[in-house]
mmCIF file of C-alpha atoms in Angstrom:
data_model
loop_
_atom_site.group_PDB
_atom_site.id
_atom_site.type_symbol
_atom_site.label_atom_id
_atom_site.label_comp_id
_atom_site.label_asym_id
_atom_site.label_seq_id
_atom_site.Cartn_x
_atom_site.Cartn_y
_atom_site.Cartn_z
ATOM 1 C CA UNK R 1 -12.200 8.583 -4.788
ATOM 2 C CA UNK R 2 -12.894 5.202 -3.552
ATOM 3 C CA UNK R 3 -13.225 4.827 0.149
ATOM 4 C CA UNK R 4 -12.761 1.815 2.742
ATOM 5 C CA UNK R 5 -15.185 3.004 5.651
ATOM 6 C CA UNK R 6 -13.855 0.514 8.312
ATOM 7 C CA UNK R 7 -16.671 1.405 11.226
ATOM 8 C CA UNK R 8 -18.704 -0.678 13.541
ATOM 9 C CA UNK R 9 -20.948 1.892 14.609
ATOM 10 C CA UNK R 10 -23.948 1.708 12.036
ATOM 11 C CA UNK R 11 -24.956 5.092 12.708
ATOM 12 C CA UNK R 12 -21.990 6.687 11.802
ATOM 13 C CA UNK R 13 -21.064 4.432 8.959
ATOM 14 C CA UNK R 14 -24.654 4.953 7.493
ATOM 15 C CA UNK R 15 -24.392 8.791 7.961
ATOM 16 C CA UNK R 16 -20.807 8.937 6.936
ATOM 17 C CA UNK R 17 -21.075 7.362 4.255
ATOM 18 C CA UNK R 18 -24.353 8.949 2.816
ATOM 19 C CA UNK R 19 -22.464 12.150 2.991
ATOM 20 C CA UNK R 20 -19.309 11.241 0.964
ATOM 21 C CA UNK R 21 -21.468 9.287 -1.667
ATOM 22 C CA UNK R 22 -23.156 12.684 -2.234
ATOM 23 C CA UNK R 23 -20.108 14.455 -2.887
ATOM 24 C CA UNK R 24 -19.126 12.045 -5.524
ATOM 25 C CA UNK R 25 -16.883 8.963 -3.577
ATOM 26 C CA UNK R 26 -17.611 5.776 -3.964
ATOM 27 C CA UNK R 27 -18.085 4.083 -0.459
ATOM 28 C CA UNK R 28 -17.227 0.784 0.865
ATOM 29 C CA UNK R 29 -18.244 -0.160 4.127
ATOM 30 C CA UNK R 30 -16.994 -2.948 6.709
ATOM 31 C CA UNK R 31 -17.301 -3.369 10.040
ATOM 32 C CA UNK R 32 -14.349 -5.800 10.999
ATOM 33 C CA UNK R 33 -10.407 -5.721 10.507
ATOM 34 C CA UNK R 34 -10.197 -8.685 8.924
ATOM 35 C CA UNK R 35 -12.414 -7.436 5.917
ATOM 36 C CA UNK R 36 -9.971 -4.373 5.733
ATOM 37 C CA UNK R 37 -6.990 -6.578 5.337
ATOM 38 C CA UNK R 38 -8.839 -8.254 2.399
ATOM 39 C CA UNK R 39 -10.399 -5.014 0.896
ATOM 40 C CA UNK R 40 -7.910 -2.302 1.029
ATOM 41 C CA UNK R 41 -6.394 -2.477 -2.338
ATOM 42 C CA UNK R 42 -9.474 -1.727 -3.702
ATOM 43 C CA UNK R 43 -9.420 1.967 -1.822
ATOM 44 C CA UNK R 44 -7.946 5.093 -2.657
ATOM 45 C CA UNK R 45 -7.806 6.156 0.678
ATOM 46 C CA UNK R 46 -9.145 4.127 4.065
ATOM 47 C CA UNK R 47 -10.823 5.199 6.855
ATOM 48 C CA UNK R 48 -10.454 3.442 10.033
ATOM 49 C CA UNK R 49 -12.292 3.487 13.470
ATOM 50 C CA UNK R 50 -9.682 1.768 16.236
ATOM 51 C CA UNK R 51 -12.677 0.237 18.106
ATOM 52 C CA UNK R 52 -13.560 -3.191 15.798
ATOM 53 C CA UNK R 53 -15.264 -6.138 16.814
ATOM 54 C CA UNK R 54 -12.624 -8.815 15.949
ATOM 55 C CA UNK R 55 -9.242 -6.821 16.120
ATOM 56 C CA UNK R 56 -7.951 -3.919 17.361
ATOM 57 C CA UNK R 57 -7.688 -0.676 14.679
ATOM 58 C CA UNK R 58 -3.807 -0.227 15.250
ATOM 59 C CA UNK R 59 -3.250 -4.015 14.484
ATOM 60 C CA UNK R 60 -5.253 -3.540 11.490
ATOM 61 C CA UNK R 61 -3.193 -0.208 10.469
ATOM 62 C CA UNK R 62 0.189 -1.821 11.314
ATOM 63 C CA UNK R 63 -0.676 -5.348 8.893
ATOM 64 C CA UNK R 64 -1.675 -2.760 6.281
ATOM 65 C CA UNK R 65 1.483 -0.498 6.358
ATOM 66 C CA UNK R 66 3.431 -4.087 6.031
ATOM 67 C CA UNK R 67 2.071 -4.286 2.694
ATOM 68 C CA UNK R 68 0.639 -1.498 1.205
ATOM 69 C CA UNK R 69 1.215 2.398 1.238
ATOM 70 C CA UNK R 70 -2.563 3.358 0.963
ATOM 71 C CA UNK R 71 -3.404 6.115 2.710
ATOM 72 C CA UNK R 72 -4.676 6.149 6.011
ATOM 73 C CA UNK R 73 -7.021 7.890 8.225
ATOM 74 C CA UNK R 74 -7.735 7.078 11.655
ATOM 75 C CA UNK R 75 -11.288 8.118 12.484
ATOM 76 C CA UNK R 76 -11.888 7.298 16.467
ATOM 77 C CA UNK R 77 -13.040 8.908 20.012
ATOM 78 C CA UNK R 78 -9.874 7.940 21.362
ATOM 79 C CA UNK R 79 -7.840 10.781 21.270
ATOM 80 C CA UNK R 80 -5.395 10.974 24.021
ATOM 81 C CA UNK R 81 -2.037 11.752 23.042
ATOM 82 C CA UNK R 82 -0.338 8.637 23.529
ATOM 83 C CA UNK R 83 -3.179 6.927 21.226
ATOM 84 C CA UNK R 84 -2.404 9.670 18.315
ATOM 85 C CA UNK R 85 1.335 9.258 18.592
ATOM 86 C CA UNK R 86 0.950 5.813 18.015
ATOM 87 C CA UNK R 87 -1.342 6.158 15.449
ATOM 88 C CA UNK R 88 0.899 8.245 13.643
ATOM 89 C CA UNK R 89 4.114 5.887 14.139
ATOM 90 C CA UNK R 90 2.592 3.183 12.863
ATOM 91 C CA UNK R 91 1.785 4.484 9.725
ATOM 92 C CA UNK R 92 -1.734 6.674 9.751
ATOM 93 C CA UNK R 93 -1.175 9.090 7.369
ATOM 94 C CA UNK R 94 -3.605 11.335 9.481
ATOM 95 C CA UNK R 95 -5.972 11.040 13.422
ATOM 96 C CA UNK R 96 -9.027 12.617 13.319
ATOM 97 C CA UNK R 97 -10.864 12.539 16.973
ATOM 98 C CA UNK R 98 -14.989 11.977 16.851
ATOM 99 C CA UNK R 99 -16.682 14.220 16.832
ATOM 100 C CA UNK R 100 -15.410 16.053 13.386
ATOM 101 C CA UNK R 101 -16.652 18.512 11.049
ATOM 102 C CA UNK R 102 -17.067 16.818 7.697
ATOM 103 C CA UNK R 103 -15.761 19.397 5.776
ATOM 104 C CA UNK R 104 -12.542 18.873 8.071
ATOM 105 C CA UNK R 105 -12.691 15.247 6.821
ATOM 106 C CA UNK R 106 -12.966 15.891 3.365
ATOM 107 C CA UNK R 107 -9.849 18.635 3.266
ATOM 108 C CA UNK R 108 -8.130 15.719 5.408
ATOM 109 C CA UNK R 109 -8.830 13.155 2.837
ATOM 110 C CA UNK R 110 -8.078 15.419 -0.387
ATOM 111 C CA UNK R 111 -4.641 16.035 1.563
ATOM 112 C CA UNK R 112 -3.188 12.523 2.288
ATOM 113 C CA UNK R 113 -4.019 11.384 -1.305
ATOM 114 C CA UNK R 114 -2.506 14.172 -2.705
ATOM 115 C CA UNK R 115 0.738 13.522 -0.779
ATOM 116 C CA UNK R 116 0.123 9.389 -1.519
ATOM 117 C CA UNK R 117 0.322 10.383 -5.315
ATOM 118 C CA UNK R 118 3.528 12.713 -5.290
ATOM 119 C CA UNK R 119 5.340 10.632 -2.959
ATOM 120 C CA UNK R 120 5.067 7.322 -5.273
ATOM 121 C CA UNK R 121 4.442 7.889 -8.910
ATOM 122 C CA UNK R 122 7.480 8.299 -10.907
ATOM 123 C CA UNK R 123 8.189 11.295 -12.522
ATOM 124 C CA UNK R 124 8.223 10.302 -16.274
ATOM 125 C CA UNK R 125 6.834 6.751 -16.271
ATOM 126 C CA UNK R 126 10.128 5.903 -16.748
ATOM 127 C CA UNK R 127 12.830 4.115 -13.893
ATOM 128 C CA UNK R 128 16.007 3.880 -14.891
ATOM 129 C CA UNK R 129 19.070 1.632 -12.335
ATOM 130 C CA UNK R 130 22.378 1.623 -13.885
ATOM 131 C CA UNK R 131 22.114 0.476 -17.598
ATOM 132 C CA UNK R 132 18.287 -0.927 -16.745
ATOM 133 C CA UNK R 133 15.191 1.018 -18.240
ATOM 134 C CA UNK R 134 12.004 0.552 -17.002
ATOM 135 C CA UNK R 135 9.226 1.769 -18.634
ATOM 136 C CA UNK R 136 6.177 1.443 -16.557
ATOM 137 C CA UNK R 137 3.498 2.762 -18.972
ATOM 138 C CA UNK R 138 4.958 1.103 -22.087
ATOM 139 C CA UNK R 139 5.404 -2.178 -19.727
ATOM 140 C CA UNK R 140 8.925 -2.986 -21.244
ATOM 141 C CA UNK R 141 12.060 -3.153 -19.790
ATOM 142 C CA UNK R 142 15.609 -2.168 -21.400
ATOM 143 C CA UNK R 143 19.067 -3.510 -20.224
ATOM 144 C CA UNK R 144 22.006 -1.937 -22.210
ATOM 145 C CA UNK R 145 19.233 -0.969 -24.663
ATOM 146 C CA UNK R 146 17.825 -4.544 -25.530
ATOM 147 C CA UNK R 147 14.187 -5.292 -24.433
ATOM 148 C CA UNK R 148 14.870 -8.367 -22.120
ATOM 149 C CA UNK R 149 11.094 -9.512 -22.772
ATOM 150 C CA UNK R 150 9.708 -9.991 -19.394
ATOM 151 C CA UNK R 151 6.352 -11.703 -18.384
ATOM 152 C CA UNK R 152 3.674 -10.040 -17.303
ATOM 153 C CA UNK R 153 4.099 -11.322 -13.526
ATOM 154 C CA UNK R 154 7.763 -10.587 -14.026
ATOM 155 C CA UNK R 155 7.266 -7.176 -15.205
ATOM 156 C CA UNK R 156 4.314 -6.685 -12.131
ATOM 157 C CA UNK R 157 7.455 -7.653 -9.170
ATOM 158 C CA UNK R 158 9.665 -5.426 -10.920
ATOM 159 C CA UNK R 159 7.228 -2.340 -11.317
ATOM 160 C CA UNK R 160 6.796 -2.834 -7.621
ATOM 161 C CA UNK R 161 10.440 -2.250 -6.817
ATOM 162 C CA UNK R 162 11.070 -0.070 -9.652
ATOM 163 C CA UNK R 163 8.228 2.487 -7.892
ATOM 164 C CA UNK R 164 10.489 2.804 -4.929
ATOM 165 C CA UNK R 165 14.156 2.548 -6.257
ATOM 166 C CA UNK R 166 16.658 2.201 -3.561
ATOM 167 C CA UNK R 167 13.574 1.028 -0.838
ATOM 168 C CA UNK R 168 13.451 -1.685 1.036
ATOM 169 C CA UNK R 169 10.172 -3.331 -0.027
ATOM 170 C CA UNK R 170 8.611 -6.431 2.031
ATOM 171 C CA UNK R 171 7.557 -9.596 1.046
ATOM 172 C CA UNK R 172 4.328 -9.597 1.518
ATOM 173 C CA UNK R 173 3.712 -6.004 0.108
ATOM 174 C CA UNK R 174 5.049 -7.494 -3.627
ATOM 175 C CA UNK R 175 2.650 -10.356 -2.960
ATOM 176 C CA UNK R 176 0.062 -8.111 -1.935
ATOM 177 C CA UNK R 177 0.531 -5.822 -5.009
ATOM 178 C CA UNK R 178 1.233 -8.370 -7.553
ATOM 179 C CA UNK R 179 -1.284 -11.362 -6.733
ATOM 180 C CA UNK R 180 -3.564 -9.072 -4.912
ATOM 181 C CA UNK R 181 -3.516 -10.861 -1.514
ATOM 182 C CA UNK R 182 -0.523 -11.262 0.642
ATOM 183 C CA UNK R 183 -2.496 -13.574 2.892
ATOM 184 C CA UNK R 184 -3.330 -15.501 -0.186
ATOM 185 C CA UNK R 185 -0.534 -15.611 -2.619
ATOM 186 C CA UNK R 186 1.580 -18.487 -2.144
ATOM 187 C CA UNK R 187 5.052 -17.213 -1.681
ATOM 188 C CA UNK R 188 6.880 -20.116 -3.666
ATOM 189 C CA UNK R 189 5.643 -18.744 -6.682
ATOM 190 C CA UNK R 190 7.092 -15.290 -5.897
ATOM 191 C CA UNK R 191 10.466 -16.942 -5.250
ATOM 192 C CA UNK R 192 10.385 -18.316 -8.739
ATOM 193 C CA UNK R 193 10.052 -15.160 -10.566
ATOM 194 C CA UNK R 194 12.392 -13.191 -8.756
ATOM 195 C CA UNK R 195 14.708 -16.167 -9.875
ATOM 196 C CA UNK R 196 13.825 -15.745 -13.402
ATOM 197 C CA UNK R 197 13.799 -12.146 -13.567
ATOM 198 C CA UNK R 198 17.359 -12.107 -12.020
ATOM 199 C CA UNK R 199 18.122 -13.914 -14.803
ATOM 200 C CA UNK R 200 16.968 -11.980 -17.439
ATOM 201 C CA UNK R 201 18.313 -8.432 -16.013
ATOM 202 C CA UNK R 202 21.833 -10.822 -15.356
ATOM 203 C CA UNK R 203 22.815 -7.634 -13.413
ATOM 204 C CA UNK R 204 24.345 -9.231 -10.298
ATOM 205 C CA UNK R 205 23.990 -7.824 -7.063
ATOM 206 C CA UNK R 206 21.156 -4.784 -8.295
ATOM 207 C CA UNK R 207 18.051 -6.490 -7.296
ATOM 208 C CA UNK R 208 19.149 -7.438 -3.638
ATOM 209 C CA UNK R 209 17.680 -10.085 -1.007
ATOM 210 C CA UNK R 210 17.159 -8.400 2.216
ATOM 211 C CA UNK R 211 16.891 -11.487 4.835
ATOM 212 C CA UNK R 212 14.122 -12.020 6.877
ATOM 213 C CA UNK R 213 12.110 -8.496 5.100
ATOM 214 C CA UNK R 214 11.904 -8.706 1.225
ATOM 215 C CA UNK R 215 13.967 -6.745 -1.781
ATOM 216 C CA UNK R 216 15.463 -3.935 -2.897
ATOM 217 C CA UNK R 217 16.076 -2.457 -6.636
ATOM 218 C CA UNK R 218 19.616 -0.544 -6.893
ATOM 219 C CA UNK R 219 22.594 -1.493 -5.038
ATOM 220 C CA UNK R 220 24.088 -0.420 -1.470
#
């Protein structure tokens, strides 16, 4: 799998690394938050120290969680109670305290992947919301059986709501997933395709404006 090492200890990150890349991941390796926020949805699975140069771990973890559901592993010597709870509420999938056993790790990271890839892929490639089809593999979307001919930015914001029917889904995590950079996308241009899409489905009321968060596909 393809792994965010977020670690400012160069001994670790050297040796930690060396050891996943021989058991067939593919490593990526930062030392500061910031390159996380930039670099995580290239990763299959991120591991994060708490202790960063430029920002602290759980601030990194919490902007993350805002717009992506990658997993999460927090890798740290902090590992009082109150630090894992935290952790854990904020959205780390799992807390590993320094030192571990790599073999530990590697169960660890096989597990929240695993649960990362149940929990969000639909069961038959196909979403269907009242009389609307969506067929994420074939990219093509039915309403009362007529392919409404979306574009392919349209069809990417839909997808993204479509994978979590009935879920609240933030603005910045559709930026994030459809332009590739929440911090970068420029949120007019998501406004305008949620208009147009709207307008295709011309279902009112099933692809709902939460204020002040983001959307939701399939009505209250």
């Amino acid at each position: 799998m393809r792994v965010l090492l977020v670690e400012d200890d160069a001994g670790v990150a050297d040796a930690l690394a060396e050891a996943l890349q021989a058991r067939g991941h593919t490593v990526s390796h930062t030392i500061r938050g910031s390159d996380a926020l930039h670099r995580h949805r290239a990763a299959d699975v991120i591991l994060l120290d708490l202790n960063l140069p430029d920002m602290n771990g759980l601030d990194v973890l919490r902007k993350v969680r805002q717009v992506s559901p990658v997993p999460v592993l927090v890798l740290t010597a902090i590992g009082d109670e109150r630090s894992v709870v935290r952790g854990l509420r904020l959205g780390a999938d799992d807390y590993l305290t320094k030192p571990f056993r790599l073999a530990e790790l590697l169960a660890r990271m096989d597990a929240v992947v695993r649960r990362a890839a149940v929990s969000t892929a639909p069961q038959d490639g196909v979403v269907r919301v009242e009389d609307v089809e969506i067929d994420l593999g074939a990219r093509r979307v039915l309403v009362d059986g007529t392919d409404i001919g979306l574009t392919a930015k349209e069809f990417a914001v839909l997808a993204v709501l479509a994978a979590r029917p009935g879920t609240a889904v933030s603005r910045q995590q559709l930026m994030d997933e459809v332009w590739g950079d929440a911090y970068l996308a420029v949120s007019r241009s998501l406004d305008v395709h949620l208009t147009q899409l709207r307008a295709k489905l011309d279902r009112p009321g099933l692809l709902t404006t939460i204020r002040g968060f983001g959307y939701r596909l399939g009505r209250d």
